[in-house]
């Protein structure tokens, strides 16, 4: 996989840009908010933890001398109307949205195994919570749908760079034992990028990418998770480093090697990054075989952005 390096010098391009994001009160999301605010972006972030949201605003506005806007909307990403309210607030306040970052996420909790071995014919009749899917995938689908509409407002000539970044995970593409619901949801996040990257660019001039970090020093990385990584000699990511990759994907619209920076999946482990999608396509003959690789490429080309067959009118 080719290395992918963060480009801190690109963050200045975000000055004056209007950025909407979820999950901004803690962890990776908070570090993204911090770096955006330092860069001079106008930020409207959402999080379900209203107390932590206010604490984040108070802390950053006291620590960083900045004239850009920083505000939050209490947001439960499981609710379509909450995602909508977040974008509506930014649009009403600034008249546009430039970049949209879906960062909110949760993982399995101890003692809540979807496939609990203690399940029996009686206990299996009680439906389990779908919060993990609703937060990690359904909420992301809501977010991306609404973002695509708000980002294209006032940009009919496509003169302004517009982008979406979704937070995936190493679990988006590599087996992670025990993450029985989180993993398929994060597979879905990568699938969403793959299914929309051509459509968003061709139909609306919107870029979409994903950052897929390995375990990161946040509340989601429990001591048990940290112990597994440490036993294998693999360092946890620093959330500040993961934030750098997200800001780079927002701040760099074009690259001399990949052209328009869209449809990328950046894997981050021990603060180092690699782009996985381009090489996966290039080596498809190795894992699919020549004939199937050729057939898949032909079908992909025929489907194009999907509009011709999914919405013929």
PDB file of N, CA and C in Angstrom, residues 148-230:
ATOM      1  N   UNK A 148     -25.053  15.888   1.238  1.00  0.00           N
ATOM      2  CA  UNK A 148     -24.992  16.024  -0.220  1.00  0.00           C
ATOM      3  C   UNK A 148     -25.886  17.158  -0.713  1.00  0.00           C
ATOM      4  N   UNK A 149     -26.982  17.398  -0.019  1.00  0.00           N
ATOM      5  CA  UNK A 149     -27.893  18.483  -0.406  1.00  0.00           C
ATOM      6  C   UNK A 149     -27.343  19.838   0.032  1.00  0.00           C
ATOM      7  N   UNK A 150     -26.916  19.937   1.281  1.00  0.00           N
ATOM      8  CA  UNK A 150     -26.434  21.223   1.787  1.00  0.00           C
ATOM      9  C   UNK A 150     -25.116  21.641   1.126  1.00  0.00           C
ATOM     10  N   UNK A 151     -24.242  20.699   0.852  1.00  0.00           N
ATOM     11  CA  UNK A 151     -22.953  21.047   0.253  1.00  0.00           C
ATOM     12  C   UNK A 151     -23.104  21.638  -1.144  1.00  0.00           C
ATOM     13  N   UNK A 152     -24.092  21.199  -1.888  1.00  0.00           N
ATOM     14  CA  UNK A 152     -24.209  21.668  -3.266  1.00  0.00           C
ATOM     15  C   UNK A 152     -24.975  22.986  -3.416  1.00  0.00           C
ATOM     16  N   UNK A 153     -25.521  23.489  -2.317  1.00  0.00           N
ATOM     17  CA  UNK A 153     -26.246  24.754  -2.392  1.00  0.00           C
ATOM     18  C   UNK A 153     -25.297  25.901  -2.764  1.00  0.00           C
ATOM     19  N   UNK A 154     -25.686  26.690  -3.767  1.00  0.00           N
ATOM     20  CA  UNK A 154     -24.879  27.836  -4.182  1.00  0.00           C
ATOM     21  C   UNK A 154     -23.595  27.477  -4.886  1.00  0.00           C
ATOM     22  N   UNK A 155     -23.478  26.237  -5.340  1.00  0.00           N
ATOM     23  CA  UNK A 155     -22.238  25.809  -5.993  1.00  0.00           C
ATOM     24  C   UNK A 155     -22.538  25.159  -7.340  1.00  0.00           C
ATOM     25  N   UNK A 156     -23.488  25.740  -8.067  1.00  0.00           N
ATOM     26  CA  UNK A 156     -23.879  25.164  -9.353  1.00  0.00           C
ATOM     27  C   UNK A 156     -22.727  25.125 -10.346  1.00  0.00           C
ATOM     28  N   UNK A 157     -21.816  26.111 -10.255  1.00  0.00           N
ATOM     29  CA  UNK A 157     -20.679  26.121 -11.180  1.00  0.00           C
ATOM     30  C   UNK A 157     -19.516  25.273 -10.692  1.00  0.00           C
ATOM     31  N   UNK A 158     -19.690  24.667  -9.509  1.00  0.00           N
ATOM     32  CA  UNK A 158     -18.665  23.798  -8.896  1.00  0.00           C
ATOM     33  C   UNK A 158     -17.329  24.524  -8.712  1.00  0.00           C
ATOM     34  N   UNK A 159     -17.421  25.799  -8.482  1.00  0.00           N
ATOM     35  CA  UNK A 159     -16.193  26.576  -8.303  1.00  0.00           C
ATOM     36  C   UNK A 159     -15.592  26.439  -6.920  1.00  0.00           C
ATOM     37  N   UNK A 160     -16.358  25.927  -5.972  1.00  0.00           N
ATOM     38  CA  UNK A 160     -15.868  25.787  -4.601  1.00  0.00           C
ATOM     39  C   UNK A 160     -15.686  24.313  -4.273  1.00  0.00           C
ATOM     40  N   UNK A 161     -14.616  24.023  -3.546  1.00  0.00           N
ATOM     41  CA  UNK A 161     -14.366  22.644  -3.131  1.00  0.00           C
ATOM     42  C   UNK A 161     -15.350  22.254  -2.044  1.00  0.00           C
ATOM     43  N   UNK A 162     -15.975  21.102  -2.207  1.00  0.00           N
ATOM     44  CA  UNK A 162     -16.920  20.567  -1.232  1.00  0.00           C
ATOM     45  C   UNK A 162     -16.551  19.118  -0.952  1.00  0.00           C
ATOM     46  N   UNK A 163     -16.586  18.717   0.317  1.00  0.00           N
ATOM     47  CA  UNK A 163     -16.176  17.340   0.616  1.00  0.00           C
ATOM     48  C   UNK A 163     -16.902  16.761   1.820  1.00  0.00           C
ATOM     49  N   UNK A 164     -16.940  15.438   1.825  1.00  0.00           N
ATOM     50  CA  UNK A 164     -17.459  14.641   2.935  1.00  0.00           C
ATOM     51  C   UNK A 164     -16.351  13.688   3.371  1.00  0.00           C
ATOM     52  N   UNK A 165     -16.191  13.515   4.666  1.00  0.00           N
ATOM     53  CA  UNK A 165     -15.287  12.479   5.177  1.00  0.00           C
ATOM     54  C   UNK A 165     -16.030  11.679   6.238  1.00  0.00           C
ATOM     55  N   UNK A 166     -15.995  10.374   6.095  1.00  0.00           N
ATOM     56  CA  UNK A 166     -16.647   9.464   7.033  1.00  0.00           C
ATOM     57  C   UNK A 166     -15.564   8.727   7.825  1.00  0.00           C
ATOM     58  N   UNK A 167     -15.778   8.585   9.115  1.00  0.00           N
ATOM     59  CA  UNK A 167     -14.814   7.841   9.923  1.00  0.00           C
ATOM     60  C   UNK A 167     -15.147   6.358   9.869  1.00  0.00           C
ATOM     61  N   UNK A 168     -14.256   5.606   9.222  1.00  0.00           N
ATOM     62  CA  UNK A 168     -14.372   4.159   9.193  1.00  0.00           C
ATOM     63  C   UNK A 168     -13.529   3.549  10.298  1.00  0.00           C
ATOM     64  N   UNK A 169     -12.886   2.443   9.997  1.00  0.00           N
ATOM     65  CA  UNK A 169     -12.109   1.722  10.997  1.00  0.00           C
ATOM     66  C   UNK A 169     -11.286   0.661  10.279  1.00  0.00           C
ATOM     67  N   UNK A 170     -10.260   0.169  10.959  1.00  0.00           N
ATOM     68  CA  UNK A 170      -9.586  -1.024  10.443  1.00  0.00           C
ATOM     69  C   UNK A 170     -10.615  -2.144  10.284  1.00  0.00           C
ATOM     70  N   UNK A 171     -11.668  -2.109  11.114  1.00  0.00           N
ATOM     71  CA  UNK A 171     -12.741  -3.102  11.011  1.00  0.00           C
ATOM     72  C   UNK A 171     -13.571  -2.938   9.748  1.00  0.00           C
ATOM     73  N   UNK A 172     -13.354  -1.855   8.990  1.00  0.00           N
ATOM     74  CA  UNK A 172     -14.041  -1.688   7.707  1.00  0.00           C
ATOM     75  C   UNK A 172     -13.555  -2.696   6.674  1.00  0.00           C
ATOM     76  N   UNK A 173     -12.326  -3.200   6.871  1.00  0.00           N
ATOM     77  CA  UNK A 173     -11.762  -4.071   5.826  1.00  0.00           C
ATOM     78  C   UNK A 173     -10.954  -5.246   6.360  1.00  0.00           C
ATOM     79  N   UNK A 174     -10.693  -5.327   7.667  1.00  0.00           N
ATOM     80  CA  UNK A 174      -9.949  -6.451   8.232  1.00  0.00           C
ATOM     81  C   UNK A 174     -10.738  -7.068   9.378  1.00  0.00           C
ATOM     82  N   UNK A 175     -10.660  -8.395   9.456  1.00  0.00           N
ATOM     83  CA  UNK A 175     -11.378  -9.126  10.515  1.00  0.00           C
ATOM     84  C   UNK A 175     -10.967  -8.629  11.894  1.00  0.00           C
ATOM     85  N   UNK A 176     -11.971  -8.365  12.736  1.00  0.00           N
ATOM     86  CA  UNK A 176     -11.750  -7.950  14.121  1.00  0.00           C
ATOM     87  C   UNK A 176     -12.662  -8.792  15.006  1.00  0.00           C
ATOM     88  N   UNK A 177     -12.142  -9.882  15.517  1.00  0.00           N
ATOM     89  CA  UNK A 177     -12.930 -10.831  16.282  1.00  0.00           C
ATOM     90  C   UNK A 177     -13.648 -10.193  17.453  1.00  0.00           C
ATOM     91  N   UNK A 178     -14.916 -10.511  17.627  1.00  0.00           N
ATOM     92  CA  UNK A 178     -15.697 -10.025  18.757  1.00  0.00           C
ATOM     93  C   UNK A 178     -16.489  -8.766  18.473  1.00  0.00           C
ATOM     94  N   UNK A 179     -16.142  -8.049  17.392  1.00  0.00           N
ATOM     95  CA  UNK A 179     -16.894  -6.840  17.043  1.00  0.00           C
ATOM     96  C   UNK A 179     -18.045  -7.239  16.116  1.00  0.00           C
ATOM     97  N   UNK A 180     -18.989  -7.973  16.681  1.00  0.00           N
ATOM     98  CA  UNK A 180     -20.002  -8.662  15.885  1.00  0.00           C
ATOM     99  C   UNK A 180     -20.969  -7.713  15.177  1.00  0.00           C
ATOM    100  N   UNK A 181     -21.174  -6.529  15.724  1.00  0.00           N
ATOM    101  CA  UNK A 181     -22.071  -5.554  15.102  1.00  0.00           C
ATOM    102  C   UNK A 181     -21.291  -4.350  14.588  1.00  0.00           C
ATOM    103  N   UNK A 182     -20.310  -3.917  15.348  1.00  0.00           N
ATOM    104  CA  UNK A 182     -19.478  -2.780  14.939  1.00  0.00           C
ATOM    105  C   UNK A 182     -18.812  -3.042  13.593  1.00  0.00           C
ATOM    106  N   UNK A 183     -18.259  -4.255  13.418  1.00  0.00           N
ATOM    107  CA  UNK A 183     -17.549  -4.552  12.172  1.00  0.00           C
ATOM    108  C   UNK A 183     -18.447  -4.487  10.938  1.00  0.00           C
ATOM    109  N   UNK A 184     -19.589  -5.169  10.911  1.00  0.00           N
ATOM    110  CA  UNK A 184     -20.425  -5.042   9.713  1.00  0.00           C
ATOM    111  C   UNK A 184     -20.899  -3.608   9.478  1.00  0.00           C
ATOM    112  N   UNK A 185     -21.113  -2.846  10.555  1.00  0.00           N
ATOM    113  CA  UNK A 185     -21.505  -1.450  10.368  1.00  0.00           C
ATOM    114  C   UNK A 185     -20.377  -0.659   9.716  1.00  0.00           C
ATOM    115  N   UNK A 186     -19.146  -0.892  10.160  1.00  0.00           N
ATOM    116  CA  UNK A 186     -18.013  -0.169   9.578  1.00  0.00           C
ATOM    117  C   UNK A 186     -17.694  -0.664   8.163  1.00  0.00           C
ATOM    118  N   UNK A 187     -17.964  -1.937   7.871  1.00  0.00           N
ATOM    119  CA  UNK A 187     -17.926  -2.389   6.475  1.00  0.00           C
ATOM    120  C   UNK A 187     -18.866  -1.524   5.636  1.00  0.00           C
ATOM    121  N   UNK A 188     -20.026  -1.238   6.203  1.00  0.00           N
ATOM    122  CA  UNK A 188     -21.009  -0.434   5.493  1.00  0.00           C
ATOM    123  C   UNK A 188     -20.529   0.974   5.213  1.00  0.00           C
ATOM    124  N   UNK A 189     -19.739   1.553   6.120  1.00  0.00           N
ATOM    125  CA  UNK A 189     -19.198   2.899   5.901  1.00  0.00           C
ATOM    126  C   UNK A 189     -18.276   2.913   4.684  1.00  0.00           C
ATOM    127  N   UNK A 190     -17.387   1.928   4.594  1.00  0.00           N
ATOM    128  CA  UNK A 190     -16.522   1.838   3.421  1.00  0.00           C
ATOM    129  C   UNK A 190     -17.359   1.572   2.170  1.00  0.00           C
ATOM    130  N   UNK A 191     -18.383   0.746   2.290  1.00  0.00           N
ATOM    131  CA  UNK A 191     -19.266   0.489   1.165  1.00  0.00           C
ATOM    132  C   UNK A 191     -19.983   1.739   0.707  1.00  0.00           C
ATOM    133  N   UNK A 192     -20.343   2.610   1.650  1.00  0.00           N
ATOM    134  CA  UNK A 192     -21.000   3.861   1.299  1.00  0.00           C
ATOM    135  C   UNK A 192     -20.074   4.754   0.480  1.00  0.00           C
ATOM    136  N   UNK A 193     -18.814   4.826   0.875  1.00  0.00           N
ATOM    137  CA  UNK A 193     -17.845   5.611   0.098  1.00  0.00           C
ATOM    138  C   UNK A 193     -17.700   5.030  -1.306  1.00  0.00           C
ATOM    139  N   UNK A 194     -17.588   3.711  -1.395  1.00  0.00           N
ATOM    140  CA  UNK A 194     -17.416   3.079  -2.707  1.00  0.00           C
ATOM    141  C   UNK A 194     -18.632   3.289  -3.604  1.00  0.00           C
ATOM    142  N   UNK A 195     -19.807   3.257  -3.027  1.00  0.00           N
ATOM    143  CA  UNK A 195     -21.015   3.349  -3.846  1.00  0.00           C
ATOM    144  C   UNK A 195     -21.344   4.774  -4.266  1.00  0.00           C
ATOM    145  N   UNK A 196     -20.809   5.770  -3.556  1.00  0.00           N
ATOM    146  CA  UNK A 196     -21.177   7.159  -3.846  1.00  0.00           C
ATOM    147  C   UNK A 196     -20.057   7.988  -4.467  1.00  0.00           C
ATOM    148  N   UNK A 197     -18.821   7.513  -4.446  1.00  0.00           N
ATOM    149  CA  UNK A 197     -17.705   8.379  -4.845  1.00  0.00           C
ATOM    150  C   UNK A 197     -17.836   8.896  -6.276  1.00  0.00           C
ATOM    151  N   UNK A 198     -18.223   8.049  -7.214  1.00  0.00           N
ATOM    152  CA  UNK A 198     -18.403   8.508  -8.592  1.00  0.00           C
ATOM    153  C   UNK A 198     -19.643   9.384  -8.717  1.00  0.00           C
ATOM    154  N   UNK A 199     -20.724   8.963  -8.085  1.00  0.00           N
ATOM    155  CA  UNK A 199     -21.974   9.695  -8.181  1.00  0.00           C
ATOM    156  C   UNK A 199     -21.834  11.106  -7.625  1.00  0.00           C
ATOM    157  N   UNK A 200     -21.304  11.234  -6.417  1.00  0.00           N
ATOM    158  CA  UNK A 200     -21.184  12.556  -5.805  1.00  0.00           C
ATOM    159  C   UNK A 200     -20.300  13.481  -6.636  1.00  0.00           C
ATOM    160  N   UNK A 201     -19.200  12.947  -7.145  1.00  0.00           N
ATOM    161  CA  UNK A 201     -18.287  13.801  -7.920  1.00  0.00           C
ATOM    162  C   UNK A 201     -18.925  14.234  -9.237  1.00  0.00           C
ATOM    163  N   UNK A 202     -19.530  13.291  -9.949  1.00  0.00           N
ATOM    164  CA  UNK A 202     -20.067  13.610 -11.269  1.00  0.00           C
ATOM    165  C   UNK A 202     -21.372  14.394 -11.195  1.00  0.00           C
ATOM    166  N   UNK A 203     -22.225  14.058 -10.228  1.00  0.00           N
ATOM    167  CA  UNK A 203     -23.523  14.720 -10.137  1.00  0.00           C
ATOM    168  C   UNK A 203     -23.450  16.070  -9.441  1.00  0.00           C
ATOM    169  N   UNK A 204     -22.554  16.198  -8.455  1.00  0.00           N
ATOM    170  CA  UNK A 204     -22.562  17.401  -7.630  1.00  0.00           C
ATOM    171  C   UNK A 204     -21.189  18.039  -7.411  1.00  0.00           C
ATOM    172  N   UNK A 205     -20.119  17.424  -7.881  1.00  0.00           N
ATOM    173  CA  UNK A 205     -18.795  17.967  -7.618  1.00  0.00           C
ATOM    174  C   UNK A 205     -18.396  17.874  -6.163  1.00  0.00           C
ATOM    175  N   UNK A 206     -18.895  16.845  -5.471  1.00  0.00           N
ATOM    176  CA  UNK A 206     -18.579  16.637  -4.053  1.00  0.00           C
ATOM    177  C   UNK A 206     -17.611  15.467  -3.910  1.00  0.00           C
ATOM    178  N   UNK A 207     -16.554  15.674  -3.148  1.00  0.00           N
ATOM    179  CA  UNK A 207     -15.599  14.607  -2.864  1.00  0.00           C
ATOM    180  C   UNK A 207     -16.051  13.847  -1.611  1.00  0.00           C
ATOM    181  N   UNK A 208     -15.772  12.532  -1.568  1.00  0.00           N
ATOM    182  CA  UNK A 208     -16.062  11.748  -0.361  1.00  0.00           C
ATOM    183  C   UNK A 208     -14.925  10.774  -0.113  1.00  0.00           C
ATOM    184  N   UNK A 209     -14.472  10.708   1.130  1.00  0.00           N
ATOM    185  CA  UNK A 209     -13.366   9.839   1.521  1.00  0.00           C
ATOM    186  C   UNK A 209     -13.652   9.259   2.910  1.00  0.00           C
ATOM    187  N   UNK A 210     -12.827   8.292   3.294  1.00  0.00           N
ATOM    188  CA  UNK A 210     -12.942   7.742   4.639  1.00  0.00           C
ATOM    189  C   UNK A 210     -11.557   7.569   5.250  1.00  0.00           C
ATOM    190  N   UNK A 211     -11.474   7.779   6.543  1.00  0.00           N
ATOM    191  CA  UNK A 211     -10.275   7.478   7.321  1.00  0.00           C
ATOM    192  C   UNK A 211     -10.604   6.275   8.181  1.00  0.00           C
ATOM    193  N   UNK A 212      -9.747   5.256   8.132  1.00  0.00           N
ATOM    194  CA  UNK A 212     -10.001   3.974   8.802  1.00  0.00           C
ATOM    195  C   UNK A 212      -8.909   3.701   9.838  1.00  0.00           C
ATOM    196  N   UNK A 213      -9.038   4.257  11.028  1.00  0.00           N
ATOM    197  CA  UNK A 213      -7.988   4.059  12.032  1.00  0.00           C
ATOM    198  C   UNK A 213      -8.059   2.705  12.722  1.00  0.00           C
ATOM    199  N   UNK A 214      -6.899   2.223  13.089  1.00  0.00           N
ATOM    200  CA  UNK A 214      -6.801   1.104  14.020  1.00  0.00           C
ATOM    201  C   UNK A 214      -7.134   1.648  15.410  1.00  0.00           C
ATOM    202  N   UNK A 215      -6.982   0.842  16.426  1.00  0.00           N
ATOM    203  CA  UNK A 215      -7.354   1.267  17.779  1.00  0.00           C
ATOM    204  C   UNK A 215      -6.657   2.580  18.132  1.00  0.00           C
ATOM    205  N   UNK A 216      -7.415   3.480  18.739  1.00  0.00           N
ATOM    206  CA  UNK A 216      -6.964   4.838  19.023  1.00  0.00           C
ATOM    207  C   UNK A 216      -7.207   5.152  20.493  1.00  0.00           C
ATOM    208  N   UNK A 217      -6.371   5.977  21.071  1.00  0.00           N
ATOM    209  CA  UNK A 217      -6.484   6.304  22.492  1.00  0.00           C
ATOM    210  C   UNK A 217      -7.693   7.213  22.743  1.00  0.00           C
ATOM    211  N   UNK A 218      -8.847   6.590  22.774  1.00  0.00           N
ATOM    212  CA  UNK A 218     -10.091   7.280  23.113  1.00  0.00           C
ATOM    213  C   UNK A 218     -10.846   6.391  24.094  1.00  0.00           C
ATOM    214  N   UNK A 219     -12.048   6.819  24.466  1.00  0.00           N
ATOM    215  CA  UNK A 219     -12.837   6.013  25.402  1.00  0.00           C
ATOM    216  C   UNK A 219     -13.221   4.661  24.814  1.00  0.00           C
ATOM    217  N   UNK A 220     -13.229   4.562  23.490  1.00  0.00           N
ATOM    218  CA  UNK A 220     -13.590   3.294  22.861  1.00  0.00           C
ATOM    219  C   UNK A 220     -12.499   2.244  23.026  1.00  0.00           C
ATOM    220  N   UNK A 221     -11.257   2.686  23.226  1.00  0.00           N
ATOM    221  CA  UNK A 221     -10.153   1.736  23.406  1.00  0.00           C
ATOM    222  C   UNK A 221     -10.052   1.382  24.889  1.00  0.00           C
ATOM    223  N   UNK A 222     -10.787   0.372  25.302  1.00  0.00           N
ATOM    224  CA  UNK A 222     -10.771  -0.061  26.695  1.00  0.00           C
ATOM    225  C   UNK A 222      -9.406  -0.641  27.044  1.00  0.00           C
ATOM    226  N   UNK A 223      -9.193  -0.877  28.314  1.00  0.00           N
ATOM    227  CA  UNK A 223      -7.911  -1.456  28.746  1.00  0.00           C
ATOM    228  C   UNK A 223      -7.701  -2.823  28.120  1.00  0.00           C
ATOM    229  N   UNK A 224      -8.787  -3.575  27.928  1.00  0.00           N
ATOM    230  CA  UNK A 224      -8.657  -4.899  27.304  1.00  0.00           C
ATOM    231  C   UNK A 224      -8.167  -4.768  25.863  1.00  0.00           C
ATOM    232  N   UNK A 225      -8.708  -3.792  25.130  1.00  0.00           N
ATOM    233  CA  UNK A 225      -8.260  -3.553  23.745  1.00  0.00           C
ATOM    234  C   UNK A 225      -6.809  -3.102  23.740  1.00  0.00           C
ATOM    235  N   UNK A 226      -6.476  -2.160  24.604  1.00  0.00           N
ATOM    236  CA  UNK A 226      -5.108  -1.649  24.658  1.00  0.00           C
ATOM    237  C   UNK A 226      -4.115  -2.771  24.971  1.00  0.00           C
ATOM    238  N   UNK A 227      -4.516  -3.686  25.843  1.00  0.00           N
ATOM    239  CA  UNK A 227      -3.633  -4.805  26.198  1.00  0.00           C
ATOM    240  C   UNK A 227      -3.374  -5.713  24.996  1.00  0.00           C
ATOM    241  N   UNK A 228      -4.396  -5.953  24.184  1.00  0.00           N
ATOM    242  CA  UNK A 228      -4.218  -6.786  22.995  1.00  0.00           C
ATOM    243  C   UNK A 228      -3.219  -6.137  22.044  1.00  0.00           C
ATOM    244  N   UNK A 229      -3.393  -4.841  21.782  1.00  0.00           N
ATOM    245  CA  UNK A 229      -2.483  -4.141  20.866  1.00  0.00           C
ATOM    246  C   UNK A 229      -1.058  -4.135  21.442  1.00  0.00           C
ATOM    247  N   UNK A 230      -0.940  -3.875  22.736  1.00  0.00           N
ATOM    248  CA  UNK A 230       0.388  -3.822  23.361  1.00  0.00           C
ATOM    249  C   UNK A 230       1.076  -5.176  23.302  1.00  0.00           C
TER     250      UNK A 230
END
